[in-house]
Each structure stands twice: as C-alpha cells, then as structure tokens.
GROMACS .gro file of C-alpha atoms in nm:
model
  454
    1MET     CA    1   0.568   2.668  -1.931
    2LYS     CA    2   0.796   2.626  -1.637
    3VAL     CA    3   1.110   2.368  -1.657
    4ALA     CA    4   1.298   2.205  -1.398
    5ARG     CA    5   1.577   1.962  -1.417
    6CYS     CA    6   1.717   1.701  -1.177
    7HIS     CA    7   1.916   1.352  -1.162
    8VAL     CA    8   1.596   1.153  -1.041
    9LEU     CA    9   1.247   1.237  -1.082
   10VAL     CA   10   0.999   1.027  -0.852
   11VAL     CA   11   0.643   1.052  -0.950
   12GLY     CA   12   0.388   0.967  -0.685
   13GLY     CA   13   0.447   1.051  -0.290
   14GLY     CA   14   0.315   0.721  -0.145
   15PRO     CA   15   0.515   0.471   0.039
   16ALA     CA   16   0.691   0.355  -0.288
   17GLY     CA   17   0.758   0.720  -0.374
   18MET     CA   18   0.884   0.807  -0.032
   19GLY     CA   19   1.127   0.516  -0.035
   20ALA     CA   20   1.241   0.591  -0.378
   21ALA     CA   21   1.313   0.951  -0.294
   22ILE     CA   22   1.511   0.856   0.009
   23GLY     CA   23   1.706   0.573  -0.191
   24ALA     CA   24   1.791   0.811  -0.447
   25ALA     CA   25   1.899   1.122  -0.233
   26GLN     CA   26   2.085   0.890   0.008
   27SER     CA   27   2.279   0.756  -0.313
   28GLY     CA   28   2.386   1.132  -0.409
   29ALA     CA   29   2.126   1.221  -0.651
   30ASP     CA   30   1.970   1.556  -0.697
   31THR     CA   31   1.600   1.412  -0.654
   32ILE     CA   32   1.249   1.586  -0.712
   33LEU     CA   33   0.955   1.409  -0.603
   34VAL     CA   34   0.588   1.511  -0.751
   35GLU     CA   35   0.249   1.423  -0.580
   36ARG     CA   36  -0.091   1.496  -0.694
   37TYR     CA   37  -0.221   1.572  -0.356
   38GLY     CA   38  -0.126   1.871  -0.118
   39PHE     CA   39   0.054   1.610   0.100
   40LEU     CA   40   0.261   1.265   0.093
   41GLY     CA   41   0.172   0.935   0.213
   42GLY     CA   42  -0.045   0.792  -0.088
   43ASN     CA   43  -0.307   0.543   0.005
   44ALA     CA   44  -0.194   0.576   0.379
   45THR     CA   45  -0.284   0.927   0.407
   46ALA     CA   46  -0.532   0.996   0.125
   47ALA     CA   47  -0.715   0.667   0.157
   48LEU     CA   48  -0.661   0.588   0.515
   49VAL     CA   49  -0.527   0.258   0.438
   50MET     CA   50  -0.433   0.136   0.810
   51PRO     CA   51  -0.264  -0.021   0.989
   52TRP     CA   52   0.057  -0.094   0.773
   53MET     CA   53   0.034  -0.476   0.724
   54SER     CA   54   0.288  -0.698   0.877
   55PHE     CA   55   0.621  -0.745   0.734
   56TYR     CA   56   0.739  -1.014   0.978
   57THR     CA   57   0.779  -1.376   0.928
   58GLN     CA   58   0.540  -1.598   1.068
   59ARG     CA   59   0.678  -1.892   1.279
   60GLY     CA   60   0.431  -2.135   1.486
   61SER     CA   61   0.105  -1.996   1.610
   62VAL     CA   62  -0.016  -1.697   1.825
   63ALA     CA   63   0.038  -1.791   2.188
   64VAL     CA   64  -0.276  -1.617   2.323
   65VAL     CA   65  -0.573  -1.530   2.098
   66ASP     CA   66  -0.757  -1.198   2.230
   67ASN     CA   67  -1.022  -1.096   2.004
   68THR     CA   68  -1.098  -0.804   2.182
   69ARG     CA   69  -0.773  -0.619   2.090
   70LEU     CA   70  -0.918  -0.524   1.756
   71MET     CA   71  -0.599  -0.635   1.585
   72PRO     CA   72  -0.514  -0.932   1.357
   73GLN     CA   73  -0.476  -1.246   1.587
   74ASP     CA   74  -0.364  -1.491   1.314
   75HIS     CA   75   0.039  -1.379   1.294
   76GLY     CA   76   0.269  -1.534   1.489
   77PRO     CA   77   0.606  -1.432   1.603
   78GLY     CA   78   0.883  -1.379   1.356
   79GLU     CA   79   1.140  -1.151   1.226
   80PRO     CA   80   1.122  -0.839   1.003
   81VAL     CA   81   1.212  -0.858   0.632
   82VAL     CA   82   1.211  -0.497   0.527
   83GLY     CA   83   1.440  -0.231   0.692
   84GLY     CA   84   1.580   0.065   0.534
   85ALA     CA   85   1.360   0.337   0.440
   86LEU     CA   86   1.070   0.171   0.621
   87ALA     CA   87   1.274   0.162   0.945
   88VAL     CA   88   1.349   0.521   0.906
   89PHE     CA   89   0.995   0.643   0.881
   90LEU     CA   90   0.869   0.410   1.152
   91GLY     CA   91   1.142   0.518   1.361
   92ARG     CA   92   1.060   0.867   1.325
   93LEU     CA   93   0.671   0.801   1.356
   94TYR     CA   94   0.731   0.623   1.708
   95THR     CA   95   0.935   0.952   1.814
   96ASN     CA   96   0.649   1.173   1.704
   97GLN     CA   97   0.405   0.944   1.881
   98GLY     CA   98   0.238   0.866   1.540
   99ALA     CA   99   0.261   0.485   1.547
  100VAL     CA  100   0.278   0.195   1.769
  101PRO     CA  101   0.549  -0.059   1.703
  102PRO     CA  102   0.473  -0.419   1.566
  103SER     CA  103   0.430  -0.680   1.822
  104PRO     CA  104   0.198  -0.962   1.944
  105ASP     CA  105  -0.044  -0.705   2.054
  106THR     CA  106  -0.089  -0.545   1.746
  107GLY     CA  107  -0.063  -0.871   1.513
  108PHE     CA  108   0.274  -0.740   1.405
  109THR     CA  109   0.097  -0.463   1.202
  110VAL     CA  110   0.165  -0.085   1.272
  111PRO     CA  111  -0.128   0.121   1.369
  112PHE     CA  112  -0.033   0.489   1.282
  113ASP     CA  113  -0.180   0.816   1.260
  114PRO     CA  114  -0.228   0.954   0.911
  115GLU     CA  115  -0.196   1.295   1.013
  116VAL     CA  116   0.124   1.241   1.199
  117LEU     CA  117   0.268   1.059   0.903
  118LYS     CA  118   0.204   1.367   0.682
  119VAL     CA  119   0.433   1.571   0.886
  120THR     CA  120   0.665   1.316   0.950
  121ALA     CA  121   0.712   1.237   0.552
  122GLN     CA  122   0.792   1.615   0.529
  123GLN     CA  123   1.061   1.594   0.809
  124ILE     CA  124   1.235   1.288   0.663
  125LEU     CA  125   1.230   1.421   0.312
  126ASP     CA  126   1.351   1.787   0.417
  127GLU     CA  127   1.661   1.632   0.591
  128ALA     CA  128   1.724   1.410   0.309
  129GLY     CA  129   1.740   1.732   0.048
  130VAL     CA  130   1.455   1.583  -0.166
  131LYS     CA  131   1.268   1.880  -0.339
  132VAL     CA  132   0.900   1.841  -0.332
  133LEU     CA  133   0.617   1.944  -0.572
  134LEU     CA  134   0.250   1.930  -0.461
  135HIS     CA  135  -0.089   1.970  -0.660
  136ALA     CA  136   0.073   1.849  -0.974
  137PHE     CA  137  -0.067   1.562  -1.210
  138ALA     CA  138   0.144   1.382  -1.471
  139SER     CA  139  -0.025   1.422  -1.813
  140THR     CA  140   0.249   1.364  -2.074
  141VAL     CA  141   0.583   1.205  -2.123
  142LEU     CA  142   0.844   1.342  -2.325
  143GLY     CA  143   1.144   1.192  -2.501
  144GLU     CA  144   1.235   0.959  -2.786
  145PRO     CA  145   1.059   0.615  -2.800
  146GLY     CA  146   1.180   0.408  -2.525
  147LYS     CA  147   1.378   0.669  -2.348
  148PRO     CA  148   1.148   0.905  -2.169
  149ASP     CA  149   1.356   1.202  -2.032
  150ALA     CA  150   1.093   1.448  -1.883
  151VAL     CA  151   0.725   1.446  -1.765
  152VAL     CA  152   0.469   1.728  -1.802
  153PHE     CA  153   0.244   1.807  -1.474
  154GLU     CA  154  -0.076   1.979  -1.488
  155THR     CA  155  -0.089   2.254  -1.218
  156LYS     CA  156  -0.286   2.546  -1.107
  157SER     CA  157  -0.001   2.747  -1.245
  158GLY     CA  158  -0.009   2.596  -1.584
  159PRO     CA  159   0.211   2.298  -1.721
  160VAL     CA  160   0.520   2.231  -1.558
  161VAL     CA  161   0.778   2.038  -1.759
  162ILE     CA  162   1.047   1.837  -1.547
  163GLU     CA  163   1.351   1.706  -1.715
  164ALA     CA  164   1.532   1.390  -1.558
  165ASP     CA  165   1.820   1.174  -1.623
  166VAL     CA  166   1.610   0.883  -1.492
  167ILE     CA  167   1.227   0.879  -1.404
  168VAL     CA  168   1.089   0.649  -1.127
  169ASP     CA  169   0.721   0.590  -1.155
  170CYS     CA  170   0.543   0.528  -0.817
  171THR     CA  171   0.212   0.632  -0.893
  172GLY     CA  172   0.058   0.287  -0.805
  173ASP     CA  173  -0.136   0.293  -1.138
  174GLY     CA  174   0.188   0.296  -1.363
  175ASP     CA  175   0.049   0.636  -1.500
  176VAL     CA  176   0.384   0.761  -1.623
  177ALA     CA  177   0.499   0.410  -1.774
  178ALA     CA  178   0.180   0.369  -1.945
  179LEU     CA  179   0.206   0.716  -2.095
  180ALA     CA  180   0.569   0.642  -2.207
  181GLY     CA  181   0.422   0.339  -2.389
  182CYS     CA  182   0.515   0.055  -2.167
  183ASP     CA  183   0.315  -0.289  -2.193
  184TYR     CA  184   0.117  -0.349  -1.895
  185ASP     CA  185  -0.162  -0.626  -1.762
  186VAL     CA  186  -0.480  -0.550  -1.581
  187GLY     CA  187  -0.680  -0.781  -1.330
  188ARG     CA  188  -0.701  -1.161  -1.356
  189GLU     CA  189  -0.565  -1.334  -1.651
  190GLU     CA  190  -0.907  -1.499  -1.752
  191ASP     CA  191  -1.122  -1.190  -1.736
  192GLY     CA  192  -0.931  -0.894  -1.664
  193LEU     CA  193  -1.121  -0.802  -1.333
  194THR     CA  194  -0.958  -0.632  -1.056
  195GLN     CA  195  -0.982  -0.632  -0.688
  196PRO     CA  196  -1.266  -0.418  -0.550
  197MET     CA  197  -1.213  -0.059  -0.438
  198THR     CA  198  -1.260   0.017  -0.045
  199LEU     CA  199  -1.339   0.377   0.091
  200MET     CA  200  -1.194   0.358   0.432
  201PHE     CA  201  -1.341   0.563   0.719
  202ARG     CA  202  -1.257   0.641   1.084
  203MET     CA  203  -1.530   0.631   1.371
  204VAL     CA  204  -1.484   0.804   1.704
  205GLY     CA  205  -1.688   0.786   2.039
  206PHE     CA  206  -1.651   0.386   2.007
  207ASP     CA  207  -1.688   0.216   2.340
  208HIS     CA  208  -1.412  -0.042   2.319
  209ASP     CA  209  -1.521  -0.220   2.666
  210ALA     CA  210  -1.894  -0.250   2.563
  211PHE     CA  211  -1.791  -0.428   2.232
  212SER     CA  212  -1.535  -0.644   2.384
  213GLY     CA  213  -1.827  -0.748   2.637
  214TYR     CA  214  -2.018  -0.845   2.335
  215VAL     CA  215  -1.720  -1.028   2.182
  216ARG     CA  216  -1.653  -1.231   2.514
  217GLU     CA  217  -2.040  -1.318   2.516
  218HIS     CA  218  -2.054  -1.412   2.147
  219PRO     CA  219  -1.727  -1.571   2.053
  220THR     CA  220  -1.831  -1.694   1.727
  221GLN     CA  221  -1.926  -1.369   1.619
  222TRP     CA  222  -1.573  -1.195   1.605
  223ARG     CA  223  -1.240  -1.314   1.485
  224GLY     CA  224  -0.985  -1.048   1.572
  225VAL     CA  225  -1.068  -0.767   1.331
  226HIS     CA  226  -1.367  -0.911   1.145
  227GLY     CA  227  -1.716  -1.079   1.215
  228LEU     CA  228  -2.071  -0.954   1.327
  229TRP     CA  229  -2.202  -1.237   1.098
  230ASP     CA  230  -2.552  -1.282   1.290
  231LEU     CA  231  -2.592  -0.892   1.320
  232VAL     CA  232  -2.533  -0.845   0.961
  233SER     CA  233  -2.776  -1.109   0.876
  234LYS     CA  234  -3.049  -0.947   1.105
  235ALA     CA  235  -3.000  -0.594   0.971
  236THR     CA  236  -2.981  -0.748   0.614
  237ALA     CA  237  -3.331  -0.883   0.667
  238ASN     CA  238  -3.474  -0.596   0.830
  239GLY     CA  239  -3.381  -0.388   0.512
  240ASP     CA  240  -3.122  -0.184   0.722
  241LEU     CA  241  -2.813  -0.325   0.561
  242ASP     CA  242  -2.674  -0.420   0.186
  243LEU     CA  243  -2.336  -0.513   0.259
  244ALA     CA  244  -2.107  -0.581  -0.030
  245ARG     CA  245  -1.874  -0.805   0.164
  246GLU     CA  246  -1.927  -1.104   0.399
  247ASP     CA  247  -1.859  -0.933   0.717
  248ILE     CA  248  -1.768  -0.611   0.915
  249LEU     CA  249  -1.391  -0.548   0.921
  250PHE     CA  250  -1.219  -0.277   1.148
  251PHE     CA  251  -0.890  -0.182   1.355
  252ALA     CA  252  -0.821  -0.044   1.638
  253THR     CA  253  -0.599   0.287   1.593
  254THR     CA  254  -0.344   0.467   1.788
  255HIS     CA  255  -0.628   0.672   1.966
  256PRO     CA  256  -0.876   0.522   2.217
  257GLY     CA  257  -1.236   0.527   2.137
  258GLU     CA  258  -1.142   0.522   1.736
  259ILE     CA  259  -1.147   0.265   1.476
  260ALA     CA  260  -1.060   0.246   1.119
  261LEU     CA  261  -1.308   0.063   0.914
  262ASN     CA  262  -1.235  -0.150   0.607
  263CYS     CA  263  -1.594  -0.253   0.495
  264THR     CA  264  -1.689  -0.075   0.178
  265ARG     CA  265  -1.646  -0.267  -0.158
  266VAL     CA  266  -1.690  -0.149  -0.511
  267THR     CA  267  -1.646  -0.426  -0.785
  268GLY     CA  268  -1.638  -0.384  -1.158
  269ALA     CA  269  -1.469  -0.046  -1.155
  270LEU     CA  270  -1.124   0.016  -1.285
  271GLY     CA  271  -0.918   0.287  -1.119
  272THR     CA  272  -0.753   0.434  -1.438
  273ASN     CA  273  -1.125   0.495  -1.584
  274VAL     CA  274  -1.223   0.863  -1.440
  275PHE     CA  275  -1.601   0.741  -1.472
  276ASP     CA  276  -1.548   0.428  -1.303
  277LEU     CA  277  -1.383   0.623  -1.026
  278THR     CA  278  -1.662   0.872  -0.989
  279ARG     CA  279  -1.931   0.577  -0.958
  280ALA     CA  280  -1.690   0.402  -0.697
  281GLU     CA  281  -1.655   0.727  -0.496
  282TRP     CA  282  -2.025   0.790  -0.520
  283GLU     CA  283  -2.115   0.420  -0.422
  284SER     CA  284  -1.877   0.379  -0.163
  285HIS     CA  285  -1.985   0.698   0.048
  286ARG     CA  286  -2.330   0.567   0.026
  287GLN     CA  287  -2.219   0.232   0.165
  288ALA     CA  288  -2.007   0.402   0.440
  289ALA     CA  289  -2.297   0.606   0.571
  290GLN     CA  290  -2.537   0.294   0.578
  291ILE     CA  291  -2.260   0.090   0.750
  292ALA     CA  292  -2.193   0.355   1.018
  293ASN     CA  293  -2.582   0.373   1.077
  294PHE     CA  294  -2.603  -0.021   1.107
  295LEU     CA  295  -2.333  -0.011   1.349
  296ARG     CA  296  -2.509   0.246   1.560
  297LYS     CA  297  -2.831   0.078   1.532
  298TYR     CA  298  -2.720  -0.295   1.590
  299ALA     CA  299  -2.370  -0.319   1.729
  300PRO     CA  300  -2.266  -0.277   2.107
  301GLY     CA  301  -2.021   0.012   2.188
  302PHE     CA  302  -2.115   0.216   1.893
  303ALA     CA  303  -2.425   0.402   2.020
  304ASP     CA  304  -2.242   0.715   2.060
  305ALA     CA  305  -1.999   0.673   1.786
  306TYR     CA  306  -1.986   0.867   1.443
  307ASN     CA  307  -1.783   0.882   1.112
  308CYS     CA  308  -1.525   1.161   1.172
  309GLN     CA  309  -1.329   1.121   0.825
  310THR     CA  310  -1.346   0.921   0.499
  311GLY     CA  311  -1.058   0.902   0.268
  312THR     CA  312  -0.983   1.196   0.026
  313GLY     CA  313  -1.017   0.946  -0.236
  314ILE     CA  314  -1.137   0.569  -0.267
  315GLY     CA  315  -0.866   0.317  -0.188
  316ILE     CA  316  -0.739   0.138  -0.504
  317ARG     CA  317  -0.601  -0.197  -0.462
  318GLU     CA  318  -0.514  -0.307  -0.830
  319THR     CA  319  -0.498  -0.125  -1.152
  320ARG     CA  320  -0.198  -0.178  -1.431
  321ARG     CA  321   0.101  -0.393  -1.373
  322ILE     CA  322   0.367  -0.306  -1.592
  323VAL     CA  323   0.544  -0.576  -1.807
  324GLY     CA  324   0.897  -0.603  -1.679
  325ASP     CA  325   1.201  -0.794  -1.753
  326TYR     CA  326   1.051  -1.050  -1.503
  327ALA     CA  327   0.701  -1.115  -1.395
  328MET     CA  328   0.648  -1.206  -1.027
  329THR     CA  329   0.410  -1.529  -0.984
  330ALA     CA  330   0.195  -1.694  -0.710
  331ASP     CA  331   0.455  -1.952  -0.700
  332ASP     CA  332   0.721  -1.707  -0.626
  333VAL     CA  333   0.535  -1.571  -0.313
  334LEU     CA  334   0.417  -1.898  -0.194
  335GLY     CA  335   0.726  -2.087  -0.260
  336ALA     CA  336   0.934  -1.805  -0.088
  337ALA     CA  337   1.153  -1.758  -0.397
  338LYS     CA  338   1.498  -1.633  -0.391
  339PHE     CA  339   1.673  -1.431  -0.657
  340ARG     CA  340   2.030  -1.361  -0.723
  341ASP     CA  341   1.941  -0.991  -0.832
  342ALA     CA  342   1.699  -0.966  -0.510
  343ILE     CA  343   1.638  -0.584  -0.402
  344ALA     CA  344   1.356  -0.640  -0.176
  345ARG     CA  345   1.162  -0.894   0.060
  346GLY     CA  346   0.791  -0.948   0.136
  347THR     CA  347   0.617  -1.191   0.357
  348TYR     CA  348   0.256  -1.084   0.345
  349PRO     CA  349  -0.007  -1.336   0.222
  350VAL     CA  350  -0.188  -1.367  -0.116
  351ASP     CA  351  -0.474  -1.179  -0.042
  352ILE     CA  352  -0.737  -1.130  -0.285
  353HIS     CA  353  -1.059  -0.945  -0.239
  354SER     CA  354  -1.330  -1.113  -0.464
  355PRO     CA  355  -1.335  -0.903  -0.779
  356THR     CA  356  -1.707  -0.993  -0.839
  357GLY     CA  357  -1.853  -0.974  -0.478
  358ARG     CA  358  -1.843  -1.130  -0.161
  359GLY     CA  359  -1.534  -1.371  -0.045
  360THR     CA  360  -1.156  -1.322   0.020
  361VAL     CA  361  -0.891  -1.567  -0.057
  362LEU     CA  362  -0.572  -1.583   0.198
  363LYS     CA  363  -0.297  -1.805   0.117
  364ARG     CA  364   0.035  -1.769   0.344
  365VAL     CA  365   0.391  -1.756   0.287
  366PRO     CA  366   0.564  -2.071   0.440
  367SER     CA  367   0.653  -2.044   0.807
  368GLY     CA  368   0.954  -1.854   0.918
  369GLU     CA  369   1.003  -1.760   0.515
  370TRP     CA  370   0.990  -1.460   0.313
  371TYR     CA  371   1.005  -1.421  -0.092
  372GLU     CA  372   1.237  -1.184  -0.267
  373VAL     CA  373   1.168  -0.938  -0.534
  374PRO     CA  374   1.421  -0.924  -0.819
  375MET     CA  375   1.548  -0.606  -0.970
  376ARG     CA  376   1.431  -0.722  -1.323
  377ALA     CA  377   1.064  -0.674  -1.193
  378LEU     CA  378   1.131  -0.307  -1.170
  379LEU     CA  379   1.255  -0.272  -1.532
  380PRO     CA  380   0.994  -0.225  -1.795
  381LYS     CA  381   1.052  -0.425  -2.088
  382GLY     CA  382   1.191  -0.222  -2.385
  383MET     CA  383   1.247   0.080  -2.187
  384GLU     CA  384   1.553   0.281  -2.050
  385LYS     CA  385   1.570   0.600  -1.831
  386LEU     CA  386   1.253   0.467  -1.646
  387LEU     CA  387   1.190   0.243  -1.339
  388VAL     CA  388   0.870   0.134  -1.170
  389ALA     CA  389   0.805   0.063  -0.782
  390GLY     CA  390   0.517  -0.004  -0.546
  391ARG     CA  391   0.210  -0.201  -0.669
  392CYS     CA  392   0.265  -0.143  -1.044
  393ILE     CA  393   0.587  -0.348  -1.072
  394SER     CA  394   0.577  -0.648  -1.301
  395GLY     CA  395   0.374  -0.974  -1.172
  396SER     CA  396   0.057  -1.183  -1.191
  397HIS     CA  397  -0.238  -1.080  -1.028
  398GLU     CA  398  -0.212  -1.317  -0.739
  399ALA     CA  399   0.147  -1.213  -0.678
  400HIS     CA  400   0.042  -0.852  -0.688
  401SER     CA  401  -0.203  -0.915  -0.397
  402SER     CA  402   0.104  -0.981  -0.171
  403TYR     CA  403   0.358  -0.717  -0.294
  404ARG     CA  404   0.104  -0.424  -0.308
  405VAL     CA  405   0.137  -0.374   0.081
  406THR     CA  406   0.323  -0.072   0.208
  407PRO     CA  407   0.633  -0.237   0.357
  408THR     CA  408   0.716  -0.424   0.055
  409CYS     CA  409   0.630  -0.107  -0.166
  410MET     CA  410   0.872   0.128   0.024
  411ALA     CA  411   1.132  -0.126  -0.016
  412THR     CA  412   1.095  -0.182  -0.409
  413GLY     CA  413   1.064   0.218  -0.416
  414GLN     CA  414   1.406   0.241  -0.212
  415ALA     CA  415   1.558  -0.003  -0.481
  416ALA     CA  416   1.422   0.185  -0.788
  417GLY     CA  417   1.577   0.510  -0.610
  418VAL     CA  418   1.919   0.349  -0.563
  419CYS     CA  419   1.941   0.229  -0.915
  420ALA     CA  420   1.808   0.557  -1.064
  421SER     CA  421   2.071   0.735  -0.888
  422MET     CA  422   2.335   0.525  -0.980
  423ALA     CA  423   2.242   0.514  -1.343
  424ALA     CA  424   2.204   0.909  -1.332
  425ARG     CA  425   2.529   0.987  -1.190
  426ARG     CA  426   2.728   0.732  -1.391
  427GLY     CA  427   2.569   0.801  -1.716
  428GLU     CA  428   2.480   0.434  -1.765
  429ARG     CA  429   2.156   0.254  -1.847
  430THR     CA  430   1.977   0.126  -1.575
  431ARG     CA  431   2.007  -0.238  -1.683
  432ASP     CA  432   2.386  -0.207  -1.679
  433ILE     CA  433   2.418  -0.122  -1.314
  434PRO     CA  434   2.573  -0.422  -1.150
  435VAL     CA  435   2.294  -0.557  -0.910
  436GLY     CA  436   2.571  -0.615  -0.670
  437ALA     CA  437   2.643  -0.237  -0.643
  438ILE     CA  438   2.263  -0.189  -0.597
  439GLN     CA  439   2.262  -0.440  -0.332
  440ARG     CA  440   2.568  -0.301  -0.125
  441GLU     CA  441   2.411   0.061  -0.146
  442LEU     CA  442   2.079  -0.092  -0.011
  443LEU     CA  443   2.256  -0.241   0.262
  444ARG     CA  444   2.458   0.049   0.365
  445GLN     CA  445   2.104   0.224   0.377
  446GLY     CA  446   1.988  -0.039   0.624
  447ALA     CA  447   1.785  -0.281   0.398
  448LEU     CA  448   1.743  -0.638   0.489
  449LEU     CA  449   1.911  -0.831   0.203
  450ARG     CA  450   2.150  -1.104   0.177
  451GLU     CA  451   2.498  -1.011   0.095
  452PRO     CA  452   2.560  -0.979  -0.257
  453GLU     CA  453   2.725  -1.282  -0.450
  454ALA     CA  454   3.083  -1.248  -0.560
   0.00000   0.00000   0.00000
C-alpha cells in the first residue's frame, strides 16, 4: 500500500476540484488533486456538458433575437459575477483557441472544446505546482470520527493512501463526505426524487444554413436552442421517436458543422447507485441513437450528420447535498441574498428538469442581481478537516438547481481551497479561519466579491 502526504487533498478533478486546487496552491499549500478518470474537467469533459452556462447578470431584455445562432436568446446584457480561477481557465482557453468569449452572440454562455479543456487544465495545474493522481477512486476515509485525515483510493497499482491536513470533497456526489459520516439530503423534499440524468452527445456534418432556413420559415418551431415540436409530434405518431423530454435541445459549439445535444433524459435513477447508473447508461445510449436517427430523417440540415462522440459517462445533475452549517434556499437564490461570509456568487436561474418526466421549471434571479454563497454552506455540520465544494454543498433541491452550474462550482471550489490552505498552514480548524482572511485572499486571486467587513 502506497502512502503520500500533503497539506490539502482535493478529491475530484471537475470545475470545483480545479478551482479548489488553484485556490489552495496559490495560497501556498502543498496540494494533491485526485481524479477517477484519465483526464480533468469533470462533467465538462467526461459528460460533454457544454456550453458553460452564463455567469453574467441580466439587465433588461435581449436587443436582437436571432434564433438561428443556436445559442440562448433569453439572457440580456449584464456584468460577470465570477472571476478568479474561472477567469484564469477561460483566459487560457481563449489563448488556446478552445473557447468563445461570452457575448450577446453566445447568450453570455461559453462554448468550449472539451479536448482543448483537458490540455488547458493540465497546463494551469502544472504551472500552479499541483500534484495530480489520475485513475484513482475514493473508497475509504480514515481518521477519528468527525476528523478525517486520509483517503484510500483504489487504483490499478492497488490501494493508495493520501494523508492530508485538510480534505476538500469536489466529487459532485459528496462521496468523501458521505464516507466520512456526514449527513446529507437527496432530491426533492417531498419524495427524494432527483433531477434526471442526461447523456450528451456531439454530431458533426450538420448543415447550419439549411437548418437556419427551416427556422426562418417556421419561426414558432425553434426558440434559440430548443424546439422542433411539430417534427417531434410527427415522428412520435409514426413510431420513429419516443422522446423522454418535451422538445429537442442543442447548442452550437466552437466548430462549424458541429452541435452539442442535450436531449436524452433518464428519470427515477440515483447517480450514487451503480445499478441505477448502469440502467441510465444503457437507456441513454439507446435514446441518443434514436434521436440522431430522428434528426437525420426529419430535420433539415441533418441529412449528412452523425453522432461522433457521446460522453464517457452520463451527466448527473443531482445526488447528495451535504448538510452544512448553512443550507442555501430558493429564496436565497431568487431573492439575491447577500451574506457577511460570502465566498462566491451566482446568477444562473433556478433550473429544474422534471424528476418524473417531461417539463422544465425556470425561475430567474432579479434583473441586474446576483446571489452570494456563504462559507458556512461549504462546512459539513459536525466535521473538521473536511470541506465540500461544487454541486454537493449545503442547500435545497431548488437552490442546488442554480448553484450546480460550472462557474459557481469553480468559485466555491476556489474558496474551499483557500480555506483549506489557511487551516493547514496555520494548524487551525477550518471553522476558526476568519472569513475576512479568506475573502481577502480570494480577492487577491481575482475573485469577484465585496470587500470584507471591518
């Protein structure tokens, strides 16, 4: 059994994990990041979840709506609310020609190339001095009750133990926190059902001009990135399509002739149950093939298109939400709540894909506003030496549907990394680190926050 040691151990190499590793390393901590796949990026690369959703406030309405852009057309101009690690990654992606900057043309989302993102993540973490271990899956947490100090990872080389002063759980599913004995919630309060899973896939050979002609001739059949209701109805009646959602949803990407499709939907499955996961993968691949065939047969612009890539794993929206010192609520999101211990911001709507079938709920943050995430939501109740970041932080089903998106996940990750670094280097409890010190360090690293209170 191999053993390593570090100040800060970050588990999970998705947006939150990359943010945490940057935050910890830039704060001076010896940092190790462990990822179960052979590359970083999390859902952005493994599940092809793209584009990155908007992190801009919305002011007024969109000046010109052009539904042929295949980008969201319902987000007006505003200001960014997330910086720091996100700005570092986006800046390098732009330099590497792997992303398109947010603008009215992109609906203030960020289209990106997942293959370029993989290499960009390596470049940034190498420069920050972060050590990385791939192909390692967390299986056991060691330490005293309430004070985990090591994680056992299963690898092709046998078990690997990494000891750390502070551990940051960025697994998305709260795997490490659950193994450590943290309390957690799952799904809706009334029945425990979670948002559905989606296997995203990319198609190439798409004729954008032909599809745009159809949109102009049938303006009621496409709204920015979703629609084709009449074609869906026709194909369903003919027995060619059994769509699990209400319409077809896809986005333009960084490449001409390519689109990213977000159309599959598997309900009644829990992403922490391996048997549910197996069923979800099986069903979603069947759905993806049927949807591609439907588009080739019925939709203009798809005659020569084909599925070139599906996600390495199905995209999981929601599993565990760790119970923390504070739980974010829908009122916090929709009321643009501000907190004295704010460490991140979000402005994405409450966005709930129906846990039972067709339908999507969308409720927006007030015009020109954003909400803040408090440090307390990253501190698991009754635990020391452990932080959570990303979509498994403490909050309700409704609040989670907003803060689960990439920009906010990366911001909470960076904050967790900073707090972990300070606690490790000072030899103090995470709860005892003054929030003002965390906020000042985040500001030094380029985060967008209010100045700390005196």
